[in-house]
């Protein structure tokens, strides 16, 4: 595997990686970019204009010796397995796992809360947090 092939793979993975709606300021793509920097991968511009214009210093910690392209093959393969969701297809979970007897609506409510989280203001998030700490009886 050559350096340009590694860069092409990392660039493709970065373009296909889904956006992190819950943590737009610290997405996993920054880690992938940092891993690909020695091979010439260019960092992606922030897709959300509300995210700060300043780019965090990705190249702050440079490795002592440049990694070999051959050693990146397992890393790239691991990223593709995550991207393609191979493990959940290979080892599917039964529907009973997502509906525990003790609290069958737990995962439905959790997913609804995760979908609502990016649209919440800071104040609304704090109010919801306080509501969970106070017992209403």
Short mmCIF file of N, CA and C in Angstrom, two decimals:
data_model
loop_
_atom_site.label_atom_id
_atom_site.label_comp_id
_atom_site.label_asym_id
_atom_site.label_seq_id
_atom_site.Cartn_x
_atom_site.Cartn_y
_atom_site.Cartn_z
N UNK A 1 0.85 -1.17 0.00
CA UNK A 1 0.00 0.00 0.00
C UNK A 1 0.90 1.24 0.00
N UNK A 2 0.63 2.17 -0.92
CA UNK A 2 1.46 3.36 -1.03
C UNK A 2 0.87 4.51 -0.19
N UNK A 3 1.66 5.55 -0.06
CA UNK A 3 1.24 6.71 0.72
C UNK A 3 0.01 7.36 0.10
N UNK A 4 -0.02 7.46 -1.23
CA UNK A 4 -1.18 8.10 -1.88
C UNK A 4 -2.44 7.24 -1.72
N UNK A 5 -2.29 5.92 -1.70
CA UNK A 5 -3.44 5.03 -1.49
C UNK A 5 -4.00 5.22 -0.09
N UNK A 6 -3.11 5.32 0.88
CA UNK A 6 -3.55 5.55 2.27
C UNK A 6 -4.28 6.88 2.36
N UNK A 7 -3.73 7.92 1.73
CA UNK A 7 -4.37 9.24 1.75
C UNK A 7 -5.74 9.18 1.08
N UNK A 8 -5.84 8.46 -0.03
CA UNK A 8 -7.13 8.32 -0.72
C UNK A 8 -8.15 7.61 0.16
N UNK A 9 -7.73 6.56 0.85
CA UNK A 9 -8.64 5.84 1.73
C UNK A 9 -9.13 6.74 2.87
N UNK A 10 -8.20 7.44 3.51
CA UNK A 10 -8.59 8.32 4.62
C UNK A 10 -9.51 9.44 4.13
N UNK A 11 -9.24 9.99 2.95
CA UNK A 11 -10.09 11.04 2.39
C UNK A 11 -11.49 10.50 2.10
N UNK A 12 -11.57 9.30 1.56
CA UNK A 12 -12.88 8.69 1.29
C UNK A 12 -13.64 8.43 2.58
N UNK A 13 -12.95 7.91 3.59
CA UNK A 13 -13.59 7.64 4.88
C UNK A 13 -14.11 8.94 5.48
N UNK A 14 -13.31 10.00 5.41
CA UNK A 14 -13.74 11.29 5.95
C UNK A 14 -14.98 11.82 5.23
N UNK A 15 -15.04 11.61 3.93
CA UNK A 15 -16.20 12.12 3.19
C UNK A 15 -17.46 11.32 3.47
N UNK A 16 -17.31 10.04 3.82
CA UNK A 16 -18.47 9.18 4.08
C UNK A 16 -18.90 9.15 5.54
N UNK A 17 -18.03 9.59 6.45
CA UNK A 17 -18.32 9.48 7.88
C UNK A 17 -19.51 10.37 8.24
N UNK A 18 -20.48 9.84 9.00
CA UNK A 18 -21.66 10.65 9.34
C UNK A 18 -21.33 11.78 10.30
N UNK A 19 -22.13 12.84 10.23
CA UNK A 19 -21.95 13.99 11.11
C UNK A 19 -22.38 13.63 12.53
N UNK A 20 -21.71 14.18 13.50
CA UNK A 20 -22.05 13.96 14.90
C UNK A 20 -22.92 15.12 15.36
N UNK A 21 -24.22 14.87 15.46
CA UNK A 21 -25.15 15.94 15.83
C UNK A 21 -25.03 16.32 17.30
N UNK A 22 -24.63 15.38 18.15
CA UNK A 22 -24.56 15.66 19.58
C UNK A 22 -23.29 16.43 19.97
N UNK A 23 -22.20 16.18 19.25
CA UNK A 23 -20.93 16.84 19.57
C UNK A 23 -20.33 17.44 18.30
N UNK A 24 -20.92 18.51 17.77
CA UNK A 24 -20.38 19.07 16.52
C UNK A 24 -19.01 19.70 16.68
N UNK A 25 -18.63 20.07 17.90
CA UNK A 25 -17.32 20.71 18.11
C UNK A 25 -16.18 19.73 18.22
N UNK A 26 -16.47 18.46 18.50
CA UNK A 26 -15.40 17.47 18.62
C UNK A 26 -15.80 16.16 17.95
N UNK A 27 -15.94 16.18 16.62
CA UNK A 27 -16.33 14.96 15.93
C UNK A 27 -15.17 13.97 15.81
N UNK A 28 -15.52 12.72 15.58
CA UNK A 28 -14.52 11.66 15.41
C UNK A 28 -13.69 11.89 14.15
N UNK A 29 -14.22 12.66 13.21
CA UNK A 29 -13.46 12.91 11.98
C UNK A 29 -12.14 13.65 12.26
N UNK A 30 -12.08 14.41 13.35
CA UNK A 30 -10.82 15.09 13.69
C UNK A 30 -9.73 14.07 14.02
N UNK A 31 -10.12 12.98 14.65
CA UNK A 31 -9.16 11.93 14.97
C UNK A 31 -8.68 11.25 13.69
N UNK A 32 -9.59 11.01 12.77
CA UNK A 32 -9.22 10.40 11.49
C UNK A 32 -8.30 11.34 10.71
N UNK A 33 -8.61 12.63 10.72
CA UNK A 33 -7.75 13.61 10.04
C UNK A 33 -6.35 13.60 10.63
N UNK A 34 -6.27 13.58 11.95
CA UNK A 34 -4.95 13.57 12.61
C UNK A 34 -4.16 12.34 12.21
N UNK A 35 -4.86 11.20 12.12
CA UNK A 35 -4.20 9.95 11.74
C UNK A 35 -3.68 10.02 10.30
N UNK A 36 -4.41 10.73 9.43
CA UNK A 36 -4.03 10.80 8.03
C UNK A 36 -3.10 11.93 7.66
N UNK A 37 -2.85 12.85 8.57
CA UNK A 37 -1.97 13.99 8.26
C UNK A 37 -0.59 13.60 7.73
N UNK A 38 0.10 12.61 8.32
CA UNK A 38 1.42 12.27 7.79
C UNK A 38 1.39 11.75 6.35
N UNK A 39 0.21 11.36 5.87
CA UNK A 39 0.09 10.84 4.51
C UNK A 39 -0.45 11.88 3.54
N UNK A 40 -0.63 13.12 4.01
CA UNK A 40 -1.06 14.19 3.13
C UNK A 40 -2.56 14.41 3.09
N UNK A 41 -3.31 13.89 4.03
CA UNK A 41 -4.75 14.10 4.07
C UNK A 41 -5.03 15.52 4.54
N UNK A 42 -5.87 16.22 3.80
CA UNK A 42 -6.23 17.58 4.15
C UNK A 42 -7.46 17.57 5.06
N UNK A 43 -7.43 18.33 6.17
CA UNK A 43 -8.60 18.39 7.05
C UNK A 43 -9.82 18.94 6.33
N UNK A 44 -10.99 18.38 6.66
CA UNK A 44 -12.23 18.85 6.07
C UNK A 44 -12.63 20.19 6.69
N UNK A 45 -13.23 21.07 5.90
CA UNK A 45 -13.74 22.31 6.49
C UNK A 45 -14.95 21.99 7.35
N UNK A 46 -15.21 22.77 8.40
CA UNK A 46 -16.39 22.50 9.22
C UNK A 46 -17.66 22.66 8.40
N UNK A 47 -18.56 21.68 8.50
CA UNK A 47 -19.80 21.73 7.72
C UNK A 47 -20.82 22.66 8.33
N UNK A 48 -20.68 22.92 9.63
CA UNK A 48 -21.63 23.79 10.33
C UNK A 48 -20.98 25.16 10.51
N UNK A 49 -21.54 26.22 9.93
CA UNK A 49 -20.93 27.54 10.06
C UNK A 49 -20.98 28.08 11.49
N UNK A 50 -21.86 27.54 12.33
CA UNK A 50 -21.92 28.02 13.71
C UNK A 50 -20.77 27.50 14.55
N UNK A 51 -20.10 26.44 14.07
CA UNK A 51 -18.93 25.93 14.78
C UNK A 51 -17.82 26.95 14.64
N UNK A 52 -17.02 27.09 15.66
CA UNK A 52 -16.01 28.14 15.67
C UNK A 52 -15.11 28.07 14.44
N UNK A 53 -14.75 29.24 13.96
CA UNK A 53 -13.93 29.34 12.75
C UNK A 53 -12.51 28.89 12.99
N UNK A 54 -12.06 28.95 14.24
CA UNK A 54 -10.69 28.55 14.53
C UNK A 54 -10.58 27.04 14.49
N UNK A 55 -9.58 26.56 13.80
CA UNK A 55 -9.34 25.13 13.69
C UNK A 55 -8.45 24.72 14.84
N UNK A 56 -8.83 23.68 15.59
CA UNK A 56 -7.94 23.24 16.65
C UNK A 56 -6.64 22.73 16.04
N UNK A 57 -5.59 22.85 16.78
CA UNK A 57 -4.27 22.45 16.30
C UNK A 57 -4.20 20.93 16.22
N UNK A 58 -4.41 20.41 15.02
CA UNK A 58 -4.39 18.97 14.81
C UNK A 58 -2.96 18.45 14.80
N UNK A 59 -2.05 19.24 14.25
CA UNK A 59 -0.68 18.78 14.09
C UNK A 59 0.18 19.08 15.31
N UNK A 60 -0.41 19.31 16.46
CA UNK A 60 0.36 19.67 17.64
C UNK A 60 1.29 18.55 18.08
N UNK A 61 0.80 17.33 18.10
CA UNK A 61 1.62 16.20 18.54
C UNK A 61 2.01 15.36 17.33
N UNK A 62 3.24 15.52 16.89
CA UNK A 62 3.71 14.76 15.73
C UNK A 62 4.47 13.53 16.21
N UNK A 63 4.26 12.40 15.52
CA UNK A 63 5.01 11.21 15.92
C UNK A 63 6.49 11.37 15.61
N UNK A 64 7.32 10.63 16.34
CA UNK A 64 8.77 10.76 16.17
C UNK A 64 9.21 10.27 14.79
N UNK A 65 8.61 9.21 14.30
CA UNK A 65 8.93 8.75 12.95
C UNK A 65 7.63 8.58 12.18
N UNK A 66 7.67 8.88 10.88
CA UNK A 66 6.43 8.76 10.11
C UNK A 66 5.97 7.30 10.04
N UNK A 67 4.67 7.06 10.17
CA UNK A 67 4.18 5.68 10.12
C UNK A 67 4.31 5.12 8.71
N UNK A 68 4.45 3.81 8.64
CA UNK A 68 4.57 3.18 7.32
C UNK A 68 3.18 2.95 6.75
N UNK A 69 3.03 3.07 5.44
CA UNK A 69 1.71 2.84 4.83
C UNK A 69 1.18 1.42 5.07
N UNK A 70 2.08 0.44 5.17
CA UNK A 70 1.65 -0.94 5.40
C UNK A 70 1.00 -1.10 6.78
N UNK A 71 1.46 -0.33 7.76
CA UNK A 71 0.89 -0.46 9.10
C UNK A 71 -0.49 0.21 9.20
N UNK A 72 -0.85 0.99 8.20
CA UNK A 72 -2.15 1.67 8.22
C UNK A 72 -3.27 0.80 7.66
N UNK A 73 -2.95 -0.28 6.96
CA UNK A 73 -3.98 -1.13 6.36
C UNK A 73 -4.98 -1.66 7.39
N UNK A 74 -4.55 -2.20 8.54
CA UNK A 74 -5.54 -2.66 9.53
C UNK A 74 -6.38 -1.52 10.09
N UNK A 75 -5.78 -0.33 10.24
CA UNK A 75 -6.53 0.82 10.75
C UNK A 75 -7.62 1.24 9.77
N UNK A 76 -7.26 1.27 8.51
CA UNK A 76 -8.22 1.64 7.47
C UNK A 76 -9.33 0.61 7.39
N UNK A 77 -8.97 -0.67 7.47
CA UNK A 77 -9.98 -1.73 7.44
C UNK A 77 -10.93 -1.60 8.62
N UNK A 78 -10.40 -1.30 9.79
CA UNK A 78 -11.25 -1.13 10.98
C UNK A 78 -12.23 0.03 10.79
N UNK A 79 -11.77 1.12 10.21
CA UNK A 79 -12.66 2.25 9.96
C UNK A 79 -13.75 1.90 8.96
N UNK A 80 -13.40 1.15 7.93
CA UNK A 80 -14.41 0.72 6.96
C UNK A 80 -15.43 -0.22 7.60
N UNK A 81 -14.99 -1.10 8.50
CA UNK A 81 -15.95 -1.99 9.16
C UNK A 81 -16.94 -1.20 10.00
N UNK A 82 -16.46 -0.15 10.67
CA UNK A 82 -17.36 0.70 11.44
C UNK A 82 -18.29 1.49 10.53
N UNK A 83 -17.75 2.00 9.45
CA UNK A 83 -18.53 2.80 8.52
C UNK A 83 -19.63 1.99 7.85
N UNK A 84 -19.33 0.76 7.52
CA UNK A 84 -20.30 -0.10 6.84
C UNK A 84 -21.20 -0.86 7.80
N UNK A 85 -20.96 -0.70 9.11
CA UNK A 85 -21.79 -1.34 10.14
C UNK A 85 -21.78 -2.87 9.99
N UNK A 86 -20.61 -3.42 9.69
CA UNK A 86 -20.50 -4.86 9.44
C UNK A 86 -20.86 -5.71 10.64
N UNK A 87 -20.50 -5.26 11.84
CA UNK A 87 -20.70 -6.10 13.02
C UNK A 87 -22.16 -6.21 13.42
N UNK A 88 -22.91 -5.13 13.27
CA UNK A 88 -24.33 -5.23 13.61
C UNK A 88 -25.07 -6.06 12.57
N UNK A 89 -24.55 -6.13 11.36
CA UNK A 89 -25.16 -7.00 10.35
C UNK A 89 -24.76 -8.46 10.57
N UNK A 90 -23.53 -8.67 11.00
CA UNK A 90 -23.05 -10.02 11.23
C UNK A 90 -23.62 -10.62 12.50
N UNK A 91 -23.77 -9.79 13.54
CA UNK A 91 -24.28 -10.25 14.84
C UNK A 91 -25.52 -9.44 15.21
N UNK A 92 -26.65 -9.68 14.55
CA UNK A 92 -27.84 -8.89 14.85
C UNK A 92 -28.38 -9.19 16.25
N UNK A 93 -28.92 -8.15 16.88
CA UNK A 93 -29.52 -8.30 18.20
C UNK A 93 -31.00 -8.59 18.07
N UNK A 94 -31.52 -9.35 19.01
CA UNK A 94 -32.94 -9.65 18.98
C UNK A 94 -33.72 -8.41 19.44
N UNK A 95 -34.94 -8.25 19.01
CA UNK A 95 -35.74 -7.10 19.43
C UNK A 95 -35.97 -7.05 20.94
N UNK A 96 -35.89 -8.19 21.61
CA UNK A 96 -36.09 -8.22 23.06
C UNK A 96 -35.01 -7.44 23.81
N UNK A 97 -33.83 -7.32 23.22
CA UNK A 97 -32.74 -6.58 23.86
C UNK A 97 -33.12 -5.10 24.01
N UNK A 98 -33.84 -4.59 23.02
CA UNK A 98 -34.21 -3.18 23.03
C UNK A 98 -35.52 -2.92 23.78
N UNK A 99 -36.13 -3.92 24.33
CA UNK A 99 -37.35 -3.78 25.12
C UNK A 99 -37.21 -4.58 26.41
N UNK A 100 -36.34 -4.12 27.32
CA UNK A 100 -36.16 -4.87 28.57
C UNK A 100 -37.47 -4.89 29.38
N UNK A 101 -37.69 -5.98 30.05
CA UNK A 101 -38.93 -6.17 30.81
C UNK A 101 -39.10 -5.09 31.88
N UNK A 102 -38.02 -4.69 32.51
CA UNK A 102 -38.09 -3.71 33.59
C UNK A 102 -38.50 -2.32 33.12
N UNK A 103 -38.13 -1.95 31.88
CA UNK A 103 -38.44 -0.62 31.36
C UNK A 103 -38.52 -0.70 29.84
N UNK A 104 -39.63 -1.21 29.29
CA UNK A 104 -39.69 -1.46 27.85
C UNK A 104 -39.61 -0.22 26.96
N UNK A 105 -39.93 0.95 27.47
CA UNK A 105 -39.90 2.17 26.65
C UNK A 105 -38.58 2.93 26.76
N UNK A 106 -37.61 2.39 27.48
CA UNK A 106 -36.37 3.11 27.76
C UNK A 106 -35.65 3.53 26.48
N UNK A 107 -35.41 2.61 25.56
CA UNK A 107 -34.64 2.93 24.37
C UNK A 107 -35.41 3.83 23.41
N UNK A 108 -36.73 3.71 23.37
CA UNK A 108 -37.52 4.62 22.54
C UNK A 108 -37.39 6.05 23.05
N UNK A 109 -37.49 6.23 24.37
CA UNK A 109 -37.34 7.56 24.94
C UNK A 109 -35.92 8.09 24.78
N UNK A 110 -34.95 7.20 24.93
CA UNK A 110 -33.55 7.61 24.76
C UNK A 110 -33.30 8.12 23.34
N UNK A 111 -33.78 7.41 22.34
CA UNK A 111 -33.58 7.83 20.95
C UNK A 111 -34.32 9.14 20.66
N UNK A 112 -35.52 9.31 21.24
CA UNK A 112 -36.25 10.56 21.05
C UNK A 112 -35.49 11.72 21.67
N UNK A 113 -34.90 11.50 22.83
CA UNK A 113 -34.12 12.55 23.49
C UNK A 113 -32.85 12.88 22.70
N UNK A 114 -32.21 11.89 22.14
CA UNK A 114 -31.00 12.11 21.33
C UNK A 114 -31.35 12.91 20.08
N UNK A 115 -32.50 12.63 19.48
CA UNK A 115 -32.91 13.38 18.29
C UNK A 115 -33.26 14.83 18.62
N UNK A 116 -33.79 15.08 19.82
CA UNK A 116 -34.15 16.43 20.23
C UNK A 116 -32.95 17.24 20.72
N UNK A 117 -31.93 16.58 21.20
CA UNK A 117 -30.80 17.26 21.86
C UNK A 117 -30.13 18.35 21.02
N UNK A 118 -29.83 18.14 19.74
CA UNK A 118 -29.14 19.20 18.99
C UNK A 118 -29.95 20.49 18.83
N UNK A 119 -31.28 20.41 18.90
CA UNK A 119 -32.10 21.61 18.72
C UNK A 119 -32.33 22.36 20.03
N UNK A 120 -31.96 21.77 21.15
CA UNK A 120 -32.20 22.41 22.44
C UNK A 120 -31.23 23.57 22.67
N UNK A 121 -31.75 24.59 23.34
CA UNK A 121 -30.87 25.68 23.75
C UNK A 121 -30.15 25.24 25.03
N UNK A 122 -29.16 26.01 25.42
CA UNK A 122 -28.43 25.69 26.63
C UNK A 122 -29.37 25.71 27.83
N UNK A 123 -30.24 26.73 27.89
CA UNK A 123 -31.17 26.86 29.01
C UNK A 123 -32.13 25.68 29.07
N UNK A 124 -32.67 25.28 27.93
CA UNK A 124 -33.60 24.14 27.91
C UNK A 124 -32.89 22.87 28.36
N UNK A 125 -31.65 22.68 27.95
CA UNK A 125 -30.89 21.50 28.37
C UNK A 125 -30.68 21.51 29.89
N UNK A 126 -30.35 22.67 30.45
CA UNK A 126 -30.17 22.77 31.90
C UNK A 126 -31.47 22.52 32.64
N UNK A 127 -32.57 23.07 32.14
CA UNK A 127 -33.87 22.85 32.78
C UNK A 127 -34.24 21.36 32.77
N UNK A 128 -34.00 20.71 31.66
CA UNK A 128 -34.29 19.27 31.58
C UNK A 128 -33.41 18.48 32.55
N UNK A 129 -32.15 18.91 32.67
CA UNK A 129 -31.24 18.25 33.61
C UNK A 129 -31.74 18.41 35.04
N UNK A 130 -32.19 19.61 35.39
CA UNK A 130 -32.69 19.86 36.75
C UNK A 130 -33.98 19.09 37.01
N UNK A 131 -34.83 18.97 35.99
CA UNK A 131 -36.09 18.22 36.14
C UNK A 131 -35.81 16.76 36.49
N UNK A 132 -34.73 16.23 35.97
CA UNK A 132 -34.40 14.84 36.27
C UNK A 132 -33.90 14.68 37.71
N UNK A 133 -33.33 15.74 38.27
CA UNK A 133 -32.78 15.65 39.62
C UNK A 133 -33.84 15.88 40.70
N UNK A 134 -34.94 16.54 40.34
CA UNK A 134 -35.99 16.82 41.30
C UNK A 134 -37.09 15.77 41.15
N UNK A 135 -37.49 15.18 42.26
CA UNK A 135 -38.57 14.20 42.22
C UNK A 135 -39.89 14.90 42.42
N UNK A 136 -40.75 14.77 41.42
CA UNK A 136 -42.08 15.34 41.51
C UNK A 136 -43.02 14.25 41.97
N UNK A 137 -43.67 14.46 43.11
CA UNK A 137 -44.59 13.42 43.60
C UNK A 137 -45.94 13.97 43.90
#
